[in-house]
Amino acid sequence: MTTTTSPEAAARLVGDGADCCEPQPGTAPLEAEPAAELAAKFKALGDANRLLLLAMIASGESAEACVCDLTGPLGLGQPTVSHHLKILVDAGFLTREKRGTWSYYSVVPGALSELCAELCKESALGGLMDAPSCD
Amino acid sequence: MTTTTSPEAAARLVGDGADCCEPQPGTAPLEAEPAAELAAKFKALGDANRLLLLAMIASGESAEACVCDLTGPLGLGQPTVSHHLKILVDAGFLTREKRGTWSYYSVVPGALSELCAELCKESALGGLMDAPSCD
DNA sequence: TCAATATATCGACGAATGTCAATCTAGCAG
DNA sequence: CTGCTAGATTGACATTCGTCGATATATTGA
């Protein structure tokens, strides 16, 4: 703002009157739109019951399960499980196939790994991924 | 849930009176506790502004930034940015170092990749990660 | 056709979340 | 010591979220 120059700004400007809070346009390498999409996916994973649902579905032999198989172990009501499953479907982690009276939910194969990959590619977040993760 | 056997249950039991919704203990490979921890981290990433904050901090030369550098580009108030940064710190994605008047936030190097790795290791979710993700 | 069942949808309610204005706490400069 | 500034904390508010009960839809079986 006026006098107390931040160390960083001082290092760049050496001057005095410049404050440390300039907009610095173009600095953020991650745009708002992809950030929102990424956040939506993370938000879908940001619930313990949904993670458990994913794990339970994936752990099955056929990697699919109907709602009635998932309601009991979680201790949640059927509408709630249906709701969570819908969120996971909307986020692209599950697919729903209706066979007869039952709805079979199965895992979208590369969804999670793709999310991981996006984390690495998208913007400077790649700098955070120095350790080998999924191999 | 008394008579109409679900296909899967029918395939396993062949009987008749068994319903499809038995608790099936020990079926879920992902326990509730680690699921909650994972969910907490995902929840921290489930906000576009927080992802942008992470990206902005990581993109800097020194991979650190003070609050005043982050407030402007996001169009958020200072308390809000502080709040988001605290969430990211609590989740283990950022660290805070106070130098003089300024608080410098920097990225925890392996945090994101470790999260990716946990996704692969933890339980049957590994089955979802068939594509090479972070290399 | 009619009853039963699996699932989805709706409405409601309490809890959590994102945001801001106002205030509080510390360092720094004079 | 007295302002001034960077940042954290508090309180309030609207919105979203997770959950449930009740209901609607569709499919199977008699």
Coordinates of N, CA, C and O in Angstrom, one line a residue, chain B:
Chain B
M1 N -38.3 -56.9 2.4 CA -37.2 -57.7 2.0 C -37.3 -59.1 2.6 O -36.7 -59.4 3.6
T2 N -38.0 -59.9 1.9 CA -38.3 -61.2 2.5 C -38.2 -62.3 1.4 O -37.6 -63.3 1.6
T3 N -38.8 -62.0 0.3 CA -39.0 -63.1 -0.6 C -38.2 -62.9 -1.9 O -37.4 -63.7 -2.3
T4 N -38.4 -61.8 -2.5 CA -37.7 -61.6 -3.8 C -36.2 -61.5 -3.7 O -35.7 -60.4 -3.4
T5 N -35.6 -62.6 -4.0 CA -34.1 -62.6 -3.9 C -33.5 -61.8 -5.0 O -33.9 -61.9 -6.1
S6 N -32.5 -61.0 -4.6 CA -31.8 -60.3 -5.6 C -31.0 -61.3 -6.4 O -30.6 -62.3 -5.8
P7 N -30.7 -61.0 -7.6 CA -29.9 -62.0 -8.5 C -28.6 -62.4 -7.8 O -28.3 -63.6 -7.8
E8 N -27.9 -61.4 -7.3 CA -26.6 -61.8 -6.7 C -26.8 -62.7 -5.5 O -26.2 -63.7 -5.4
A9 N -27.7 -62.3 -4.6 CA -27.9 -63.1 -3.4 C -28.4 -64.5 -3.8 O -28.0 -65.5 -3.3
A10 N -29.2 -64.5 -4.8 CA -29.8 -65.8 -5.3 C -28.6 -66.7 -5.8 O -28.5 -67.9 -5.6
A11 N -27.7 -66.0 -6.5 CA -26.6 -66.8 -7.1 C -25.7 -67.4 -5.9 O -25.2 -68.5 -6.1
R12 N -25.7 -66.6 -4.8 CA -24.8 -67.1 -3.7 C -25.6 -68.1 -2.9 O -25.0 -69.1 -2.4
L13 N -26.8 -67.9 -2.7 CA -27.6 -68.7 -1.7 C -28.4 -69.8 -2.3 O -28.6 -70.8 -1.7
V14 N -28.9 -69.6 -3.5 CA -29.7 -70.5 -4.2 C -31.0 -70.9 -3.4 O -31.9 -71.3 -4.0
G15 N -31.0 -70.5 -2.2 CA -32.2 -70.8 -1.3 C -33.3 -69.9 -1.8 O -33.4 -69.4 -2.9
D16 N -34.2 -69.6 -0.8 CA -35.3 -68.8 -1.2 C -35.6 -67.7 -0.1 O -35.7 -66.5 -0.4
G17 N -35.7 -68.0 1.1 CA -36.2 -67.1 2.1 C -35.2 -66.0 2.4 O -35.5 -65.0 3.1
A18 N -33.9 -66.1 2.0 CA -32.9 -65.1 2.4 C -33.1 -63.8 1.6 O -33.3 -63.9 0.4
D19 N -33.1 -62.7 2.2 CA -33.3 -61.5 1.5 C -31.9 -61.0 1.0 O -30.9 -61.7 1.2
C20 N -32.0 -60.0 0.2 CA -30.7 -59.5 -0.4 C -29.9 -58.6 0.4 O -28.9 -58.1 -0.1
C21 N -30.4 -58.3 1.6 CA -29.8 -57.1 2.3 C -29.1 -57.5 3.6 O -29.0 -56.7 4.5
E22 N -28.5 -58.7 3.6 CA -27.8 -59.0 4.8 C -26.6 -58.2 5.0 O -25.9 -57.8 4.1
P23 N -26.3 -57.9 6.3 CA -25.2 -57.0 6.6 C -23.9 -57.4 5.9 O -23.1 -56.5 5.6
Q24 N -23.6 -58.6 5.7 CA -22.4 -59.1 5.1 C -21.2 -58.4 5.8 O -20.5 -57.6 5.2
P25 N -20.9 -58.8 7.0 CA -19.8 -58.2 7.7 C -18.5 -58.5 7.1 O -18.3 -59.6 6.6
G26 N -17.6 -57.6 7.2 CA -16.3 -57.8 6.6 C -16.2 -57.7 5.1 O -15.2 -57.9 4.5
T27 N -17.3 -57.3 4.5 CA -17.3 -57.2 3.1 C -16.5 -56.0 2.7 O -15.8 -56.0 1.7
A28 N -16.8 -54.9 3.4 CA -16.2 -53.6 3.0 C -14.7 -53.6 3.3 O -14.4 -53.7 4.5
P29 N -13.9 -53.4 2.4 CA -12.4 -53.4 2.6 C -11.9 -52.1 3.1 O -10.9 -52.0 3.7
L30 N -12.7 -51.1 3.0 CA -12.3 -49.8 3.4 C -13.1 -49.5 4.7 O -14.3 -49.4 4.8
E31 N -12.3 -49.4 5.8 CA -12.9 -49.2 7.1 C -13.4 -47.7 7.2 O -13.1 -46.8 6.5
A32 N -14.3 -47.5 8.2 CA -14.9 -46.2 8.4 C -13.9 -45.2 8.7 O -14.0 -44.0 8.2
E33 N -13.0 -45.5 9.6 CA -12.0 -44.4 10.1 C -11.2 -43.9 9.0 O -11.1 -42.7 8.8
P34 N -10.4 -44.7 8.3 CA -9.6 -44.2 7.2 C -10.5 -43.5 6.1 O -10.0 -42.5 5.5
A35 N -11.7 -44.0 5.9 CA -12.6 -43.3 5.0 C -12.9 -41.9 5.4 O -12.9 -41.0 4.6
A36 N -13.1 -41.7 6.7 CA -13.3 -40.3 7.2 C -12.1 -39.4 7.0 O -12.3 -38.3 6.6
E37 N -10.9 -40.0 7.2 CA -9.7 -39.2 7.0 C -9.5 -38.8 5.6 O -9.2 -37.7 5.2
L38 N -9.7 -39.8 4.7 CA -9.7 -39.5 3.3 C -10.7 -38.5 2.9 O -10.4 -37.5 2.2
A39 N -11.9 -38.6 3.4 CA -13.0 -37.7 3.0 C -12.6 -36.3 3.4 O -12.9 -35.3 2.7
A40 N -12.0 -36.2 4.6 CA -11.7 -34.8 5.1 C -10.7 -34.2 4.1 O -10.8 -33.0 3.9
K41 N -9.7 -34.9 3.6 CA -8.8 -34.3 2.7 C -9.5 -33.9 1.4 O -9.2 -32.8 0.9
F42 N -10.3 -34.8 0.9 CA -11.1 -34.5 -0.3 C -12.0 -33.3 -0.1 O -12.1 -32.4 -1.0
K43 N -12.5 -33.2 1.1 CA -13.4 -32.1 1.3 C -12.6 -30.8 1.3 O -13.1 -29.7 0.8
A44 N -11.4 -30.8 1.8 CA -10.6 -29.6 1.7 C -10.3 -29.2 0.3 O -10.1 -28.0 0.0
L45 N -10.2 -30.1 -0.6 CA -10.0 -29.8 -2.0 C -11.2 -29.6 -2.8 O -11.2 -29.2 -3.9
G46 N -12.4 -29.7 -2.1 CA -13.6 -29.6 -2.8 C -14.2 -28.2 -2.9 O -15.4 -28.0 -2.8
D47 N -13.3 -27.3 -3.1 CA -13.7 -25.9 -3.3 C -12.8 -25.2 -4.3 O -11.6 -25.3 -4.1
A48 N -13.5 -24.6 -5.3 CA -12.7 -24.0 -6.4 C -11.7 -23.0 -5.9 O -10.5 -23.0 -6.3
N49 N -12.1 -22.2 -5.0 CA -11.2 -21.1 -4.5 C -10.0 -21.7 -3.8 O -8.9 -21.2 -3.8
R50 N -10.2 -22.8 -3.1 CA -9.1 -23.4 -2.4 C -8.1 -24.0 -3.4 O -6.9 -23.9 -3.2
L51 N -8.6 -24.6 -4.4 CA -7.8 -25.2 -5.5 C -7.0 -24.0 -6.1 O -5.8 -24.2 -6.4
L52 N -7.6 -22.9 -6.3 CA -6.9 -21.8 -6.9 C -5.9 -21.3 -6.0 O -4.8 -20.9 -6.4
L53 N -6.2 -21.3 -4.7 CA -5.1 -20.8 -3.7 C -3.9 -21.8 -3.8 O -2.8 -21.3 -3.9
L54 N -4.2 -23.1 -3.8 CA -3.1 -24.0 -3.9 C -2.3 -23.8 -5.2 O -1.0 -23.7 -5.1
A55 N -3.0 -23.6 -6.3 CA -2.3 -23.4 -7.5 C -1.4 -22.1 -7.5 O -0.3 -22.0 -8.0
M56 N -2.0 -21.0 -6.9 CA -1.3 -19.8 -6.9 C -0.1 -19.8 -6.0 O 1.0 -19.3 -6.4
I57 N -0.2 -20.5 -4.9 CA 0.9 -20.6 -4.0 C 2.0 -21.5 -4.7 O 3.2 -21.2 -4.6
A58 N 1.6 -22.6 -5.3 CA 2.6 -23.5 -5.9 C 3.2 -22.8 -7.1 O 4.4 -23.2 -7.4
S59 N 2.5 -21.9 -7.8 CA 3.1 -21.4 -9.0 C 4.2 -20.4 -8.7 O 5.0 -20.0 -9.6
G60 N 4.2 -19.8 -7.5 CA 5.2 -18.8 -7.2 C 6.6 -19.4 -7.3 O 6.8 -20.6 -7.1
E61 N 7.5 -18.5 -7.5 CA 8.9 -19.0 -7.7 C 9.4 -19.8 -6.4 O 9.9 -20.9 -6.4
S62 N 9.1 -19.1 -5.3 CA 9.5 -19.8 -4.0 C 8.5 -20.7 -3.5 O 8.6 -21.2 -2.4
A63 N 7.4 -20.9 -4.2 CA 6.3 -21.7 -3.8 C 5.8 -21.3 -2.5 O 5.4 -22.1 -1.6
E64 N 5.8 -20.0 -2.3 CA 5.2 -19.5 -1.0 C 4.5 -18.2 -1.4 O 4.9 -17.5 -2.3
A65 N 3.6 -17.8 -0.5 CA 2.9 -16.5 -0.8 C 2.3 -16.0 0.5 O 2.0 -16.8 1.4
C66 N 2.2 -14.7 0.6 CA 1.5 -14.2 1.8 C 0.1 -13.9 1.4 O -0.3 -13.8 0.3
V67 N -0.7 -13.7 2.4 CA -2.2 -13.6 2.2 C -2.5 -12.4 1.3 O -3.3 -12.5 0.4
C68 N -1.8 -11.3 1.4 CA -2.1 -10.2 0.6 C -1.9 -10.4 -0.8 O -2.5 -9.7 -1.7
D69 N -1.0 -11.3 -1.2 CA -0.8 -11.6 -2.6 C -2.0 -12.4 -3.2 O -2.2 -12.5 -4.4
L70 N -2.7 -13.1 -2.3 CA -3.8 -14.0 -2.7 C -5.2 -13.4 -2.7 O -6.1 -13.8 -3.4
T71 N -5.3 -12.3 -1.9 CA -6.6 -11.8 -1.7 C -7.1 -11.1 -3.0 O -8.3 -11.4 -3.4
G72 N -6.3 -10.4 -3.7 CA -6.7 -9.7 -4.9 C -7.2 -10.6 -6.0 O -8.4 -10.4 -6.4
P73 N -6.4 -11.4 -6.5 CA -6.8 -12.2 -7.7 C -8.1 -13.0 -7.5 O -8.8 -13.3 -8.5
L74 N -8.4 -13.5 -6.3 CA -9.5 -14.3 -6.1 C -10.8 -13.5 -6.0 O -11.9 -14.0 -6.1
G75 N -10.6 -12.2 -5.6 CA -11.8 -11.4 -5.4 C -12.5 -11.7 -4.1 O -13.7 -11.5 -4.0
L76 N -11.8 -12.3 -3.2 CA -12.4 -12.6 -1.9 C -11.8 -11.7 -0.8 O -10.7 -11.1 -1.0
G77 N -12.6 -11.6 0.2 CA -12.1 -10.7 1.3 C -10.9 -11.4 2.1 O -10.7 -12.6 2.0
Q78 N -10.2 -10.6 2.8 CA -9.0 -11.1 3.5 C -9.4 -12.2 4.5 O -8.8 -13.2 4.6
P79 N -10.5 -12.0 5.3 CA -10.9 -13.0 6.3 C -11.2 -14.4 5.6 O -10.9 -15.4 6.1
T80 N -11.9 -14.2 4.4 CA -12.2 -15.5 3.7 C -11.0 -16.2 3.3 O -10.9 -17.5 3.4
V81 N -10.1 -15.5 2.7 CA -8.8 -16.1 2.2 C -8.1 -16.8 3.4 O -7.7 -17.9 3.3
S82 N -8.1 -16.1 4.5 CA -7.4 -16.6 5.7 C -8.1 -17.9 6.1 O -7.5 -18.9 6.5
H83 N -9.4 -17.9 6.1 CA -10.2 -19.0 6.4 C -9.9 -20.2 5.5 O -9.6 -21.4 6.0
H84 N -9.8 -20.0 4.2 CA -9.5 -21.1 3.3 C -8.1 -21.6 3.5 O -7.9 -22.8 3.5
L85 N -7.2 -20.7 3.8 CA -5.8 -21.1 4.0 C -5.7 -22.0 5.2 O -5.0 -23.0 5.3
K86 N -6.5 -21.6 6.2 CA -6.4 -22.4 7.5 C -6.9 -23.8 7.2 O -6.4 -24.8 7.7
I87 N -8.0 -23.9 6.4 CA -8.5 -25.3 6.1 C -7.5 -26.1 5.4 O -7.3 -27.3 5.6
L88 N -6.8 -25.5 4.4 CA -5.7 -26.2 3.7 C -4.6 -26.6 4.6 O -4.0 -27.6 4.4
V89 N -4.3 -25.7 5.6 CA -3.2 -26.1 6.5 C -3.7 -27.2 7.4 O -2.9 -28.2 7.6
D90 N -4.9 -27.2 7.9 CA -5.4 -28.2 8.7 C -5.4 -29.6 8.0 O -5.3 -30.6 8.6
A91 N -5.7 -29.5 6.7 CA -5.8 -30.7 5.9 C -4.4 -31.3 5.5 O -4.3 -32.3 5.0
G92 N -3.4 -30.5 5.8 CA -2.0 -30.9 5.5 C -1.5 -30.6 4.2 O -0.4 -31.1 3.8
F93 N -2.1 -29.7 3.5 CA -1.7 -29.3 2.1 C -0.8 -28.1 2.2 O 0.0 -27.9 1.2
L94 N -0.9 -27.3 3.2 CA -0.1 -26.1 3.3 C 0.6 -26.0 4.7 O 0.1 -26.7 5.6
T95 N 1.7 -25.3 4.7 CA 2.2 -24.9 6.0 C 2.3 -23.4 6.1 O 2.4 -22.7 5.1
R96 N 2.3 -22.9 7.3 CA 2.3 -21.5 7.5 C 3.6 -21.1 8.3 O 3.9 -21.7 9.3
E97 N 4.3 -20.2 7.8 CA 5.5 -19.7 8.5 C 5.4 -18.2 8.6 O 5.2 -17.5 7.6
K98 N 5.4 -17.7 9.8 CA 5.3 -16.3 10.1 C 6.6 -15.6 10.1 O 7.5 -16.0 11.0
R99 N 6.8 -14.7 9.2 CA 8.1 -13.9 9.2 C 7.7 -12.5 9.3 O 7.1 -11.9 8.4
G100 N 8.0 -11.9 10.5 CA 7.6 -10.5 10.7 C 6.1 -10.4 10.7 O 5.4 -11.1 11.3
T101 N 5.6 -9.4 10.0 CA 4.2 -9.1 10.0 C 3.5 -10.1 9.0 O 2.3 -10.3 9.1
W102 N 4.2 -10.7 8.1 CA 3.6 -11.5 7.1 C 3.5 -13.0 7.4 O 4.4 -13.5 8.1
S103 N 2.5 -13.6 6.9 CA 2.4 -15.0 7.0 C 2.6 -15.6 5.7 O 1.9 -15.3 4.7
Y104 N 3.6 -16.5 5.6 CA 4.0 -17.1 4.3 C 3.5 -18.5 4.3 O 3.8 -19.3 5.1
Y105 N 2.6 -18.8 3.3 CA 2.1 -20.1 3.1 C 2.9 -20.8 2.0 O 3.1 -20.2 1.0
S106 N 3.3 -22.0 2.3 CA 3.9 -22.8 1.3 C 3.3 -24.2 1.3 O 2.7 -24.7 2.2
V107 N 3.6 -24.8 0.2 CA 3.0 -26.1 -0.1 C 3.7 -27.3 0.5 O 5.0 -27.3 0.6
V108 N 3.0 -28.2 1.1 CA 3.6 -29.4 1.6 C 4.0 -30.3 0.5 O 3.1 -30.8 -0.2
P109 N 5.3 -30.6 0.2 CA 5.7 -31.2 -1.0 C 4.9 -32.4 -1.4 O 4.3 -32.5 -2.5
G110 N 4.9 -33.5 -0.6 CA 4.3 -34.7 -1.1 C 2.8 -34.9 -0.8 O 2.3 -36.0 -1.0
A111 N 2.2 -33.9 -0.3 CA 0.8 -34.0 0.2 C -0.2 -34.6 -0.8 O -0.9 -35.6 -0.5
L112 N -0.2 -33.9 -1.9 CA -1.1 -34.4 -3.0 C -0.8 -35.7 -3.5 O -1.7 -36.6 -3.7
S113 N 0.5 -36.0 -3.7 CA 0.8 -37.3 -4.3 C 0.5 -38.4 -3.3 O 0.2 -39.5 -3.7
E114 N 0.7 -38.0 -2.0 CA 0.4 -39.0 -1.0 C -1.1 -39.4 -1.0 O -1.5 -40.5 -0.8
L115 N -1.9 -38.3 -1.2 CA -3.3 -38.6 -1.3 C -3.6 -39.5 -2.4 O -4.4 -40.4 -2.3
C116 N -3.0 -39.2 -3.6 CA -3.2 -40.1 -4.7 C -2.8 -41.5 -4.4 O -3.5 -42.5 -4.7
A117 N -1.6 -41.6 -3.7 CA -1.1 -43.0 -3.4 C -2.1 -43.7 -2.5 O -2.4 -44.9 -2.6
E118 N -2.7 -42.9 -1.5 CA -3.6 -43.6 -0.6 C -4.8 -44.1 -1.3 O -5.4 -45.1 -1.0
L119 N -5.2 -43.3 -2.3 CA -6.3 -43.7 -3.2 C -6.1 -45.1 -3.8 O -7.0 -45.9 -3.9
C120 N -4.8 -45.3 -4.2 CA -4.5 -46.6 -4.8 C -4.4 -47.7 -3.8 O -4.9 -48.8 -4.0
K121 N -3.7 -47.4 -2.7 CA -3.5 -48.5 -1.7 C -4.8 -48.8 -1.0 O -5.2 -50.0 -0.9
E122 N -5.4 -47.8 -0.4 CA -6.6 -48.0 0.4 C -7.6 -49.0 -0.2 O -8.3 -48.6 -1.2
S123 N -7.7 -50.2 0.3 CA -8.8 -51.0 0.0 C -8.9 -51.3 -1.5 O -8.0 -51.2 -2.3
A124 N -10.1 -51.7 -1.9 CA -10.4 -52.1 -3.2 C -10.4 -51.0 -4.2 O -10.6 -51.1 -5.4
L125 N -10.3 -49.8 -3.7 CA -10.2 -48.6 -4.6 C -9.1 -48.7 -5.6 O -9.1 -48.1 -6.6
G126 N -8.1 -49.5 -5.2 CA -7.0 -49.8 -6.1 C -7.4 -50.3 -7.4 O -6.8 -50.1 -8.4
G127 N -8.5 -51.1 -7.4 CA -9.0 -51.7 -8.6 C -9.5 -50.6 -9.6 O -9.5 -50.8 -10.8
L128 N -9.7 -49.4 -9.0 CA -10.2 -48.3 -9.9 C -9.0 -47.6 -10.6 O -9.2 -46.9 -11.6
M129 N -7.9 -47.9 -10.1 CA -6.7 -47.1 -10.7 C -5.9 -48.0 -11.6 O -4.8 -48.3 -11.4
D130 N -6.5 -48.3 -12.7 CA -5.8 -49.2 -13.7 C -4.9 -48.4 -14.6 O -4.0 -48.9 -15.3
A131 N -5.2 -47.1 -14.7 CA -4.5 -46.3 -15.7 C -3.3 -45.6 -14.9 O -3.5 -45.2 -13.8
P132 N -2.2 -45.6 -15.6 CA -1.1 -44.8 -14.9 C -1.4 -43.4 -14.8 O -1.9 -42.8 -15.7
S133 N -1.2 -42.9 -13.6 CA -1.8 -41.6 -13.4 C -0.7 -40.5 -13.3 O -0.7 -39.5 -14.1
C134 N 0.2 -40.6 -12.4 CA 1.1 -39.5 -12.1 C 2.5 -39.9 -12.4 O 3.2 -40.4 -11.6
D135 N 2.9 -39.6 -13.6 CA 4.3 -39.9 -14.0 C 4.8 -38.8 -14.9 O 4.2 -37.8 -15.1

